[in-house]
mmCIF file of C-alpha atoms and ligand atoms in Angstrom:
data_model
loop_
_atom_site.group_PDB
_atom_site.id
_atom_site.type_symbol
_atom_site.label_atom_id
_atom_site.label_comp_id
_atom_site.label_asym_id
_atom_site.label_seq_id
_atom_site.Cartn_x
_atom_site.Cartn_y
_atom_site.Cartn_z
ATOM 1 C CA MET A 1060 94.583 -9.830 -54.903
ATOM 2 C CA THR A 1061 91.713 -7.582 -55.844
ATOM 3 C CA GLU A 1062 89.995 -10.165 -58.016
ATOM 4 C CA GLN A 1063 89.142 -12.073 -54.848
ATOM 5 C CA ASN A 1064 86.769 -9.310 -53.948
ATOM 6 C CA SER A 1065 84.369 -10.664 -56.509
ATOM 7 C CA CYS A 1066 85.004 -14.368 -56.009
ATOM 8 C CA ARG A 1067 81.741 -16.270 -56.368
ATOM 9 C CA VAL A 1068 81.259 -19.487 -54.443
ATOM 10 C CA LEU A 1069 78.431 -22.016 -54.545
ATOM 11 C CA ILE A 1070 78.207 -24.109 -51.395
ATOM 12 C CA VAL A 1071 76.285 -27.336 -51.874
ATOM 13 C CA GLY A 1072 74.461 -27.981 -48.605
ATOM 14 C CA ALA A 1073 73.778 -25.551 -45.767
ATOM 15 C CA GLY A 1074 74.418 -27.797 -42.798
ATOM 16 C CA SER A 1075 76.847 -26.860 -40.055
ATOM 17 C CA MET A 1076 79.892 -27.218 -42.300
ATOM 18 C CA GLY A 1077 78.347 -25.277 -45.178
ATOM 19 C CA LEU A 1078 77.208 -22.378 -43.020
ATOM 20 C CA VAL A 1079 80.464 -22.014 -41.106
ATOM 21 C CA VAL A 1080 82.592 -22.202 -44.259
ATOM 22 C CA GLY A 1081 80.170 -19.786 -45.959
ATOM 23 C CA TYR A 1082 80.612 -17.338 -43.098
ATOM 24 C CA ILE A 1083 84.396 -17.604 -43.314
ATOM 25 C CA LEU A 1084 84.407 -17.090 -47.083
ATOM 26 C CA SER A 1085 82.068 -14.127 -46.742
ATOM 27 C CA LEU A 1086 84.675 -12.515 -44.473
ATOM 28 C CA ALA A 1087 87.062 -13.026 -47.404
ATOM 29 C CA LYS A 1088 84.576 -10.959 -49.430
ATOM 30 C CA ALA A 1089 83.402 -13.917 -51.476
ATOM 31 C CA GLU A 1090 79.851 -13.839 -52.770
ATOM 32 C CA VAL A 1091 78.338 -17.021 -51.332
ATOM 33 C CA THR A 1092 75.278 -18.866 -52.628
ATOM 34 C CA PHE A 1093 73.914 -22.008 -50.978
ATOM 35 C CA LEU A 1094 72.260 -24.779 -52.934
ATOM 36 C CA VAL A 1095 69.721 -26.321 -50.566
ATOM 37 C CA ARG A 1096 66.672 -28.542 -50.657
ATOM 38 C CA PRO A 1097 63.365 -26.622 -50.639
ATOM 39 C CA HIS A 1098 62.555 -27.473 -47.004
ATOM 40 C CA ARG A 1099 65.620 -25.514 -45.860
ATOM 41 C CA GLU A 1100 64.605 -22.368 -47.693
ATOM 42 C CA GLU A 1101 62.524 -20.796 -44.920
ATOM 43 C CA GLU A 1102 65.389 -21.074 -42.463
ATOM 44 C CA LEU A 1103 67.842 -19.411 -44.824
ATOM 45 C CA LYS A 1104 65.602 -16.403 -45.329
ATOM 46 C CA ARG A 1105 66.722 -15.046 -41.978
ATOM 47 C CA PRO A 1106 70.248 -14.296 -40.757
ATOM 48 C CA GLN A 1107 72.187 -17.243 -39.315
ATOM 49 C CA VAL A 1108 73.595 -16.871 -35.825
ATOM 50 C CA LEU A 1109 76.931 -18.559 -35.156
ATOM 51 C CA TYR A 1110 78.456 -19.152 -31.733
ATOM 52 C CA SER A 1111 82.227 -19.433 -31.619
ATOM 53 C CA TYR A 1112 83.745 -21.545 -28.860
ATOM 54 C CA ASP A 1113 87.004 -19.756 -29.680
ATOM 55 C CA ASP A 1114 85.979 -16.293 -28.447
ATOM 56 C CA ASN A 1115 82.570 -17.063 -26.898
ATOM 57 C CA GLN A 1116 80.856 -14.524 -29.120
ATOM 58 C CA LEU A 1117 77.907 -14.627 -31.459
ATOM 59 C CA LYS A 1118 78.402 -13.758 -35.117
ATOM 60 C CA THR A 1119 75.561 -12.846 -37.399
ATOM 61 C CA TYR A 1120 75.804 -14.145 -40.928
ATOM 62 C CA THR A 1121 73.487 -12.333 -43.331
ATOM 63 C CA ASP A 1122 75.449 -11.861 -46.467
ATOM 64 C CA TYR A 1123 74.501 -14.858 -48.628
ATOM 65 C CA LYS A 1124 72.066 -16.019 -51.259
ATOM 66 C CA HIS A 1125 70.426 -19.357 -51.752
ATOM 67 C CA ILE A 1126 68.943 -21.401 -54.572
ATOM 68 C CA THR A 1127 66.919 -24.603 -54.484
ATOM 69 C CA ASP A 1128 66.947 -25.549 -58.156
ATOM 70 C CA PRO A 1129 70.189 -27.393 -59.045
ATOM 71 C CA SER A 1130 69.760 -26.667 -62.751
ATOM 72 C CA LYS A 1131 70.372 -22.983 -61.948
ATOM 73 C CA ILE A 1132 74.071 -23.740 -61.492
ATOM 74 C CA ILE A 1133 74.421 -24.394 -65.214
ATOM 75 C CA GLY A 1134 75.880 -21.295 -66.813
ATOM 76 C CA ALA A 1135 76.242 -19.540 -63.446
ATOM 77 C CA ASP A 1136 80.032 -19.586 -63.749
ATOM 78 C CA TYR A 1137 80.986 -19.806 -60.094
ATOM 79 C CA ASP A 1138 84.670 -19.552 -59.227
ATOM 80 C CA TYR A 1139 84.305 -22.408 -56.750
ATOM 81 C CA ILE A 1140 81.744 -25.070 -56.000
ATOM 82 C CA PHE A 1141 82.230 -26.322 -52.459
ATOM 83 C CA VAL A 1142 80.543 -29.663 -51.770
ATOM 84 C CA THR A 1143 79.571 -30.416 -48.161
ATOM 85 C CA LEU A 1144 77.086 -33.285 -48.549
ATOM 86 C CA ASP A 1145 77.942 -36.459 -46.652
ATOM 87 C CA ALA A 1146 79.086 -39.456 -48.655
ATOM 88 C CA HIS A 1147 75.786 -41.295 -48.314
ATOM 89 C CA ALA A 1148 73.780 -38.363 -49.673
ATOM 90 C CA LEU A 1149 76.304 -37.677 -52.411
ATOM 91 C CA ARG A 1150 76.341 -41.276 -53.636
ATOM 92 C CA SER A 1151 72.546 -41.705 -53.451
ATOM 93 C CA GLU A 1152 70.388 -41.418 -56.563
ATOM 94 C CA VAL A 1153 69.629 -37.747 -55.913
ATOM 95 C CA GLY A 1154 73.302 -37.126 -55.171
ATOM 96 C CA LEU A 1155 74.385 -38.804 -58.385
ATOM 97 C CA SER A 1156 72.147 -36.631 -60.511
ATOM 98 C CA LEU A 1157 73.458 -33.596 -58.665
ATOM 99 C CA VAL A 1158 77.063 -34.636 -59.332
ATOM 100 C CA LYS A 1159 76.223 -35.022 -63.031
ATOM 101 C CA MET A 1160 74.578 -31.598 -62.995
ATOM 102 C CA ILE A 1161 77.717 -30.121 -61.414
ATOM 103 C CA GLY A 1162 79.675 -31.840 -64.199
ATOM 104 C CA ASP A 1163 77.509 -30.155 -66.840
ATOM 105 C CA ALA A 1164 77.993 -26.793 -65.123
ATOM 106 C CA VAL A 1165 81.755 -27.109 -64.714
ATOM 107 C CA ARG A 1166 83.082 -28.910 -67.804
ATOM 108 C CA GLY A 1167 84.717 -26.433 -70.153
ATOM 109 C CA THR A 1168 84.576 -23.545 -67.654
ATOM 110 C CA GLN A 1169 87.038 -22.055 -65.155
ATOM 111 C CA THR A 1170 84.993 -23.258 -62.174
ATOM 112 C CA LYS A 1171 86.895 -25.261 -59.579
ATOM 113 C CA VAL A 1172 85.435 -27.844 -57.240
ATOM 114 C CA VAL A 1173 86.407 -28.470 -53.629
ATOM 115 C CA LEU A 1174 85.060 -31.722 -52.170
ATOM 116 C CA ALA A 1175 84.745 -31.661 -48.394
ATOM 117 C CA THR A 1176 82.965 -34.998 -48.072
ATOM 118 C CA ALA A 1177 84.729 -37.567 -45.870
ATOM 119 C CA PHE A 1178 85.238 -40.759 -47.872
ATOM 120 C CA ILE A 1179 88.031 -42.864 -49.290
ATOM 121 C CA ASP A 1180 89.141 -41.994 -52.810
ATOM 122 C CA LEU A 1181 86.157 -39.690 -53.246
ATOM 123 C CA ARG A 1182 87.878 -37.436 -55.740
ATOM 124 C CA SER A 1183 88.420 -40.234 -58.296
ATOM 125 C CA TRP A 1184 84.795 -41.245 -57.958
ATOM 126 C CA PHE A 1185 83.626 -37.656 -58.369
ATOM 127 C CA ILE A 1186 85.783 -37.070 -61.438
ATOM 128 C CA GLU A 1187 84.487 -40.237 -63.043
ATOM 129 C CA VAL A 1188 80.799 -39.517 -62.374
ATOM 130 C CA SER A 1189 80.925 -35.796 -63.181
ATOM 131 C CA GLY A 1190 83.274 -36.006 -66.161
ATOM 132 C CA ILE A 1191 85.099 -32.929 -64.847
ATOM 133 C CA SER A 1192 88.805 -32.615 -65.597
ATOM 134 C CA GLY A 1193 90.997 -33.639 -62.649
ATOM 135 C CA ASP A 1194 92.817 -30.328 -62.589
ATOM 136 C CA GLN A 1195 89.554 -28.625 -61.603
ATOM 137 C CA VAL A 1196 88.857 -30.794 -58.554
ATOM 138 C CA THR A 1197 90.507 -31.014 -55.161
ATOM 139 C CA TYR A 1198 89.693 -32.732 -51.902
ATOM 140 C CA GLY A 1199 89.529 -31.151 -48.477
ATOM 141 C CA LEU A 1200 88.921 -31.871 -44.819
ATOM 142 C CA LEU A 1201 87.330 -29.467 -42.370
ATOM 143 C CA LEU A 1202 89.147 -29.416 -39.051
ATOM 144 C CA ILE A 1203 86.704 -26.907 -37.633
ATOM 145 C CA HIS A 1204 84.183 -28.812 -35.542
ATOM 146 C CA ALA A 1205 80.704 -27.413 -36.079
ATOM 147 C CA TYR A 1206 77.212 -28.475 -35.032
ATOM 148 C CA ALA A 1207 73.700 -27.137 -34.566
ATOM 149 C CA PRO A 1208 73.086 -26.547 -30.833
ATOM 150 C CA ARG A 1209 69.337 -26.924 -31.349
ATOM 151 C CA ALA A 1210 69.834 -30.444 -32.708
ATOM 152 C CA VAL A 1211 71.948 -31.698 -29.829
ATOM 153 C CA THR A 1212 72.848 -30.491 -26.347
ATOM 154 C CA LEU A 1213 76.478 -31.212 -25.541
ATOM 155 C CA PRO A 1214 77.752 -31.229 -21.942
ATOM 156 C CA LEU A 1215 78.843 -27.722 -20.960
ATOM 157 C CA HIS A 1216 82.378 -27.018 -19.832
ATOM 158 C CA GLU A 1217 83.694 -23.960 -18.075
ATOM 159 C CA GLY A 1218 84.272 -21.063 -20.429
ATOM 160 C CA THR A 1219 81.172 -21.545 -22.572
ATOM 161 C CA ASP A 1220 78.527 -18.843 -22.524
ATOM 162 C CA SER A 1221 75.433 -21.035 -22.419
ATOM 163 C CA THR A 1222 73.026 -18.100 -22.852
ATOM 164 C CA LEU A 1223 74.678 -17.135 -26.117
ATOM 165 C CA LEU A 1224 75.047 -20.741 -27.227
ATOM 166 C CA GLU A 1225 71.281 -21.210 -26.869
ATOM 167 C CA GLN A 1226 70.664 -18.390 -29.324
ATOM 168 C CA ALA A 1227 72.853 -19.878 -32.033
ATOM 169 C CA ASP A 1228 71.889 -21.781 -35.179
ATOM 170 C CA GLN A 1229 75.418 -23.169 -35.447
ATOM 171 C CA ALA A 1230 78.338 -23.434 -33.047
ATOM 172 C CA TYR A 1231 81.951 -24.105 -33.927
ATOM 173 C CA ARG A 1232 85.440 -24.613 -32.535
ATOM 174 C CA ASP A 1233 88.481 -23.800 -34.681
ATOM 175 C CA THR A 1234 91.459 -24.813 -32.606
ATOM 176 C CA LEU A 1235 93.341 -27.649 -34.313
ATOM 177 C CA GLY A 1236 95.729 -25.405 -36.248
ATOM 178 C CA PRO A 1237 94.287 -24.831 -39.697
ATOM 179 C CA GLY A 1238 90.491 -24.762 -39.943
ATOM 180 C CA PHE A 1239 90.525 -26.483 -43.304
ATOM 181 C CA ILE A 1240 93.010 -28.653 -45.196
ATOM 182 C CA VAL A 1241 92.980 -29.089 -48.959
ATOM 183 C CA ASP A 1242 95.035 -31.788 -50.586
ATOM 184 C CA ASP A 1243 97.450 -31.172 -53.440
ATOM 185 C CA SER A 1244 95.726 -33.454 -55.946
ATOM 186 C CA SER A 1245 95.020 -30.324 -57.980
ATOM 187 C CA PRO A 1246 97.634 -27.836 -56.770
ATOM 188 C CA ALA A 1247 96.275 -24.762 -58.534
ATOM 189 C CA VAL A 1248 92.786 -25.293 -57.115
ATOM 190 C CA ALA A 1249 94.199 -25.962 -53.660
ATOM 191 C CA GLU A 1250 96.466 -22.899 -53.588
ATOM 192 C CA GLY A 1251 93.748 -20.610 -54.938
ATOM 193 C CA PHE A 1252 91.207 -21.830 -52.464
ATOM 194 C CA ALA A 1253 93.642 -21.592 -49.541
ATOM 195 C CA GLU A 1254 94.431 -18.017 -50.506
ATOM 196 C CA LEU A 1255 90.747 -17.100 -50.609
ATOM 197 C CA TYR A 1256 90.031 -18.884 -47.313
ATOM 198 C CA ASN A 1257 93.017 -17.231 -45.605
ATOM 199 C CA ALA A 1258 91.787 -13.820 -46.711
ATOM 200 C CA SER A 1259 88.962 -14.267 -44.175
ATOM 201 C CA GLY A 1260 91.401 -13.366 -41.410
ATOM 202 C CA LEU A 1261 89.355 -15.667 -39.146
ATOM 203 C CA SER A 1262 90.568 -19.151 -40.021
ATOM 204 C CA THR A 1263 93.372 -20.622 -42.112
ATOM 205 C CA CYS A 1264 93.660 -23.284 -44.792
ATOM 206 C CA VAL A 1265 96.785 -25.292 -45.576
ATOM 207 C CA VAL A 1266 97.654 -27.506 -48.541
ATOM 208 C CA MET A 1267 98.796 -31.059 -47.759
ATOM 209 C CA PRO A 1268 99.952 -33.992 -49.908
ATOM 210 C CA ALA A 1269 96.907 -36.106 -50.804
ATOM 211 C CA ALA A 1270 98.129 -39.380 -49.273
ATOM 212 C CA GLN A 1271 99.116 -37.590 -46.087
ATOM 213 C CA LEU A 1272 95.654 -36.074 -45.711
ATOM 214 C CA ALA A 1273 94.030 -39.454 -46.303
ATOM 215 C CA VAL A 1274 96.335 -41.036 -43.711
ATOM 216 C CA PHE A 1275 95.285 -38.383 -41.243
ATOM 217 C CA GLY A 1276 91.560 -38.501 -41.943
ATOM 218 C CA ILE A 1277 90.394 -41.997 -42.782
ATOM 219 C CA PRO A 1278 91.861 -43.947 -39.815
ATOM 220 C CA LEU A 1279 89.748 -41.740 -37.509
ATOM 221 C CA PHE A 1280 86.714 -43.754 -38.558
ATOM 222 C CA PRO A 1281 87.625 -47.109 -36.972
ATOM 223 C CA VAL A 1282 88.267 -45.115 -33.793
ATOM 224 C CA PHE A 1283 84.761 -43.643 -33.958
ATOM 225 C CA ALA A 1284 83.380 -47.162 -34.471
ATOM 226 C CA ALA A 1285 85.288 -48.400 -31.408
ATOM 227 C CA CYS A 1286 84.068 -45.420 -29.359
ATOM 228 C CA ASP A 1287 80.522 -46.309 -30.331
ATOM 229 C CA LEU A 1288 81.072 -49.864 -29.046
ATOM 230 C CA LEU A 1289 82.611 -48.476 -25.850
ATOM 231 C CA GLY A 1290 79.694 -46.084 -25.223
ATOM 232 C CA TRP A 1291 81.641 -42.894 -25.965
ATOM 233 C CA PRO A 1292 83.901 -42.620 -22.922
ATOM 234 C CA LYS A 1293 86.130 -39.609 -22.426
ATOM 235 C CA TYR A 1294 89.280 -40.147 -24.464
ATOM 236 C CA GLU A 1295 91.487 -39.595 -21.447
ATOM 237 C CA GLU A 1296 89.733 -42.562 -19.833
ATOM 238 C CA ILE A 1297 90.140 -44.969 -22.754
ATOM 239 C CA ASP A 1298 91.658 -48.319 -21.829
ATOM 240 C CA SER A 1299 94.390 -48.285 -24.440
ATOM 241 C CA MET A 1300 95.163 -51.946 -23.727
ATOM 242 C CA GLY A 1301 91.524 -52.986 -24.035
ATOM 243 C CA GLU A 1302 90.308 -55.465 -26.616
ATOM 244 C CA VAL A 1303 87.989 -53.078 -28.503
ATOM 245 C CA TRP A 1304 90.603 -50.335 -28.661
ATOM 246 C CA ASN A 1305 93.091 -52.871 -29.961
ATOM 247 C CA LEU A 1306 90.665 -53.848 -32.674
ATOM 248 C CA ALA A 1307 90.400 -50.182 -33.687
ATOM 249 C CA VAL A 1308 94.193 -49.893 -33.802
ATOM 250 C CA GLU A 1309 94.471 -53.012 -35.966
ATOM 251 C CA ALA A 1310 91.686 -51.767 -38.249
ATOM 252 C CA ALA A 1311 93.350 -48.353 -38.552
ATOM 253 C CA ARG A 1312 96.613 -50.128 -39.387
ATOM 254 C CA GLU A 1313 94.879 -52.152 -42.101
ATOM 255 C CA ILE A 1314 93.458 -48.964 -43.608
ATOM 256 C CA GLN A 1315 96.780 -47.133 -43.423
ATOM 257 C CA GLY A 1316 98.380 -50.067 -45.236
ATOM 258 C CA LEU A 1317 96.088 -49.694 -48.268
ATOM 259 C CA SER A 1318 98.182 -48.958 -51.328
ATOM 260 C CA ILE A 1319 95.968 -45.962 -52.081
ATOM 261 C CA LEU A 1320 97.460 -44.253 -48.995
ATOM 262 C CA GLY A 1321 100.948 -44.661 -50.385
ATOM 263 C CA GLU A 1322 104.147 -44.345 -48.450
ATOM 264 C CA PRO A 1323 102.763 -42.051 -45.723
ATOM 265 C CA GLY A 1324 100.238 -44.810 -45.015
ATOM 266 C CA GLN A 1325 102.903 -47.519 -44.806
ATOM 267 C CA LYS A 1326 104.888 -45.379 -42.387
ATOM 268 C CA ALA A 1327 101.869 -44.670 -40.202
ATOM 269 C CA ALA A 1328 100.929 -48.367 -40.197
ATOM 270 C CA ALA A 1329 104.410 -49.279 -39.004
ATOM 271 C CA THR A 1330 104.314 -46.873 -36.069
ATOM 272 C CA ILE A 1331 100.698 -46.802 -34.836
ATOM 273 C CA THR A 1332 100.175 -48.063 -31.265
ATOM 274 C CA GLY A 1333 97.189 -48.279 -28.932
ATOM 275 C CA THR A 1334 98.685 -45.915 -26.382
ATOM 276 C CA GLY A 1335 99.816 -43.499 -29.087
ATOM 277 C CA LEU A 1336 96.370 -43.367 -30.655
ATOM 278 C CA ALA A 1337 94.665 -42.948 -27.278
ATOM 279 C CA ALA A 1338 97.089 -40.147 -26.394
ATOM 280 C CA GLN A 1339 96.391 -38.450 -29.740
ATOM 281 C CA PHE A 1340 92.642 -38.417 -29.069
ATOM 282 C CA ALA A 1341 93.091 -37.367 -25.434
ATOM 283 C CA GLY A 1342 95.225 -34.492 -26.681
ATOM 284 C CA MET A 1343 92.560 -33.395 -29.161
ATOM 285 C CA GLU A 1344 89.932 -33.699 -26.430
ATOM 286 C CA LYS A 1345 91.908 -31.292 -24.262
ATOM 287 C CA GLN A 1346 92.513 -28.879 -27.096
ATOM 288 C CA MET A 1347 88.829 -28.874 -28.054
ATOM 289 C CA LEU A 1348 87.641 -27.754 -24.628
ATOM 290 C CA PRO A 1349 85.287 -26.180 -23.778
ATOM 291 C CA LEU A 1350 83.695 -28.069 -26.681
ATOM 292 C CA ASP A 1351 83.104 -31.633 -25.511
ATOM 293 C CA TYR A 1352 84.945 -33.669 -28.144
ATOM 294 C CA SER A 1353 83.655 -37.111 -27.202
ATOM 295 C CA ALA A 1354 80.021 -35.947 -27.074
ATOM 296 C CA PHE A 1355 80.517 -34.079 -30.344
ATOM 297 C CA ASN A 1356 81.803 -37.253 -31.998
ATOM 298 C CA LYS A 1357 78.985 -39.274 -30.476
ATOM 299 C CA TYR A 1358 76.477 -36.942 -32.097
ATOM 300 C CA HIS A 1359 78.188 -37.028 -35.513
ATOM 301 C CA HIS A 1360 79.392 -40.616 -35.595
ATOM 302 C CA GLY A 1361 77.356 -42.500 -33.037
ATOM 303 C CA GLY A 1362 74.834 -45.244 -33.419
ATOM 304 C CA LYS A 1363 73.538 -47.283 -36.270
ATOM 305 C CA VAL A 1364 72.036 -44.242 -37.940
ATOM 306 C CA ASN A 1365 75.457 -43.332 -39.127
ATOM 307 C CA VAL A 1366 75.299 -44.997 -42.510
ATOM 308 C CA GLN A 1367 77.994 -42.863 -44.112
ATOM 309 C CA ASP A 1368 80.646 -43.977 -41.620
ATOM 310 C CA ARG A 1369 79.805 -47.630 -42.212
ATOM 311 C CA GLU A 1370 79.840 -47.097 -45.966
ATOM 312 C CA LEU A 1371 83.298 -45.593 -45.630
ATOM 313 C CA LEU A 1372 84.589 -48.517 -43.548
ATOM 314 C CA ASN A 1373 83.034 -51.039 -45.949
ATOM 315 C CA ALA A 1374 84.643 -49.234 -48.875
ATOM 316 C CA CYS A 1375 88.010 -49.591 -47.101
ATOM 317 C CA VAL A 1376 87.351 -53.341 -46.813
ATOM 318 C CA SER A 1377 86.661 -53.509 -50.558
ATOM 319 C CA TYR A 1378 89.849 -51.626 -51.410
ATOM 320 C CA GLY A 1379 91.830 -53.950 -49.161
ATOM 321 C CA GLU A 1380 90.258 -57.116 -50.552
ATOM 322 C CA ALA A 1381 90.963 -55.916 -54.064
ATOM 323 C CA GLU A 1382 94.626 -55.804 -52.983
ATOM 324 C CA GLY A 1383 94.383 -59.367 -51.668
ATOM 325 C CA LYS A 1384 94.293 -58.358 -47.996
ATOM 326 C CA THR A 1385 91.999 -59.949 -45.427
ATOM 327 C CA MET A 1386 91.105 -56.718 -43.565
ATOM 328 C CA SER A 1387 90.016 -59.020 -40.747
ATOM 329 C CA ALA A 1388 90.188 -56.510 -37.868
ATOM 330 C CA LEU A 1389 88.199 -53.921 -39.797
ATOM 331 C CA LYS A 1390 85.604 -56.522 -40.789
ATOM 332 C CA GLU A 1391 85.274 -57.666 -37.190
ATOM 333 C CA LEU A 1392 84.854 -54.068 -36.047
ATOM 334 C CA ILE A 1393 82.113 -53.423 -38.628
ATOM 335 C CA LYS A 1394 80.372 -56.657 -37.650
ATOM 336 C CA ARG A 1395 80.323 -55.658 -33.995
ATOM 337 C CA VAL A 1396 79.033 -52.157 -34.712
ATOM 338 C CA GLU A 1397 76.253 -53.580 -36.865
ATOM 339 C CA SER A 1398 75.186 -56.212 -34.354
ATOM 340 C CA GLN A 1399 75.319 -54.133 -31.167
HETATM 341 C C1 NAG B 2077 97.272 -19.790 -45.568
HETATM 342 O O1 NAG B 2077 97.630 -19.663 -44.190
HETATM 343 C C2 NAG B 2077 98.406 -20.752 -43.691
HETATM 344 C C3 NAG B 2077 98.543 -20.569 -42.194
HETATM 345 O O2 NAG B 2077 99.049 -19.315 -41.883
HETATM 346 C C4 NAG B 2077 99.737 -20.763 -44.423
HETATM 347 O O3 NAG B 2077 100.523 -21.836 -43.945
HETATM 348 C C5 NAG B 2077 99.469 -20.942 -45.899
HETATM 349 O O4 NAG B 2077 100.695 -20.885 -46.620
HETATM 350 C C6 NAG B 2077 98.533 -19.867 -46.417
HETATM 351 N N1 NAG B 2077 98.224 -20.220 -47.803
HETATM 352 C C7 NAG B 2077 98.072 -19.355 -48.766
HETATM 353 C C8 NAG B 2077 97.866 -19.890 -50.116
HETATM 354 O O5 NAG B 2077 98.070 -18.162 -48.575
#
């Protein structure tokens, strides 16, 4: 489609996810603008260097614009607004006013919104706060694992070019099948975005039923909490019979059983096992190499600093309690993470 050549995308946030997705969309000939806080401006004035763990090459990303004033999005008529802020930032006071501003910019236009913020039922919340029509908003999950090598040094594994990695602003691994998944809560938005993303030729995007995506994504969080309690062992060394791992399995089962996750959730809850879950993570760990998956997760999900993960788990407790469930394993897991 030739009209994609002029597709205009605003990416909210220029962290690892924003920059990698921006690079991919730029390969699809989209015109990308980042909305960033003023302190990030200096950094974005120079090209961004990306290291790919997939081909061990550096990529230089120059072809983007940036703005720091959120009110500039009003009337800008982007084709897509892609939100990458974490759930804590998005639901903070500053985040709320930004969501309302996005609402003002999008209502009554053709602009579509893709939310790539990990949280339960985020799309409903976003639609309510922004006042945007549901058929303009879809939810997505980035399967590409990206981080800033200057912010954290991960253990090196054979196959990584450490000299190149050191020169990079961002590093990423795109090996889990699709690089991005959008759910079908707004099918037209999802299909259009997947088509644009696929046009990059570098990474692919698939559309998945909303409940299925939630069932895939949200139960990862009790596992991260358990890994934090266990001190981030390698997944292949997890004691899948251990007490903490069992707690994570029970908590994941409680989350999968939430009515919001529908039938796919019920099915997953009926079949999840400790050994199965451990094998799933060990498999991902292997596939991620030479990126160290456990150390990557430790950086993104480790420690008490990780407020957004705890907010997500607490929100799952609230959803469960509203359905009359005890959510006792999940509550116990949260308690242990908070008191460690
Ligand atoms: C994008 O690519 C994926 C993987 O090849 C494919 O399954 C999907 O149908 C494509 N989607 C669109 C809208 O082109």
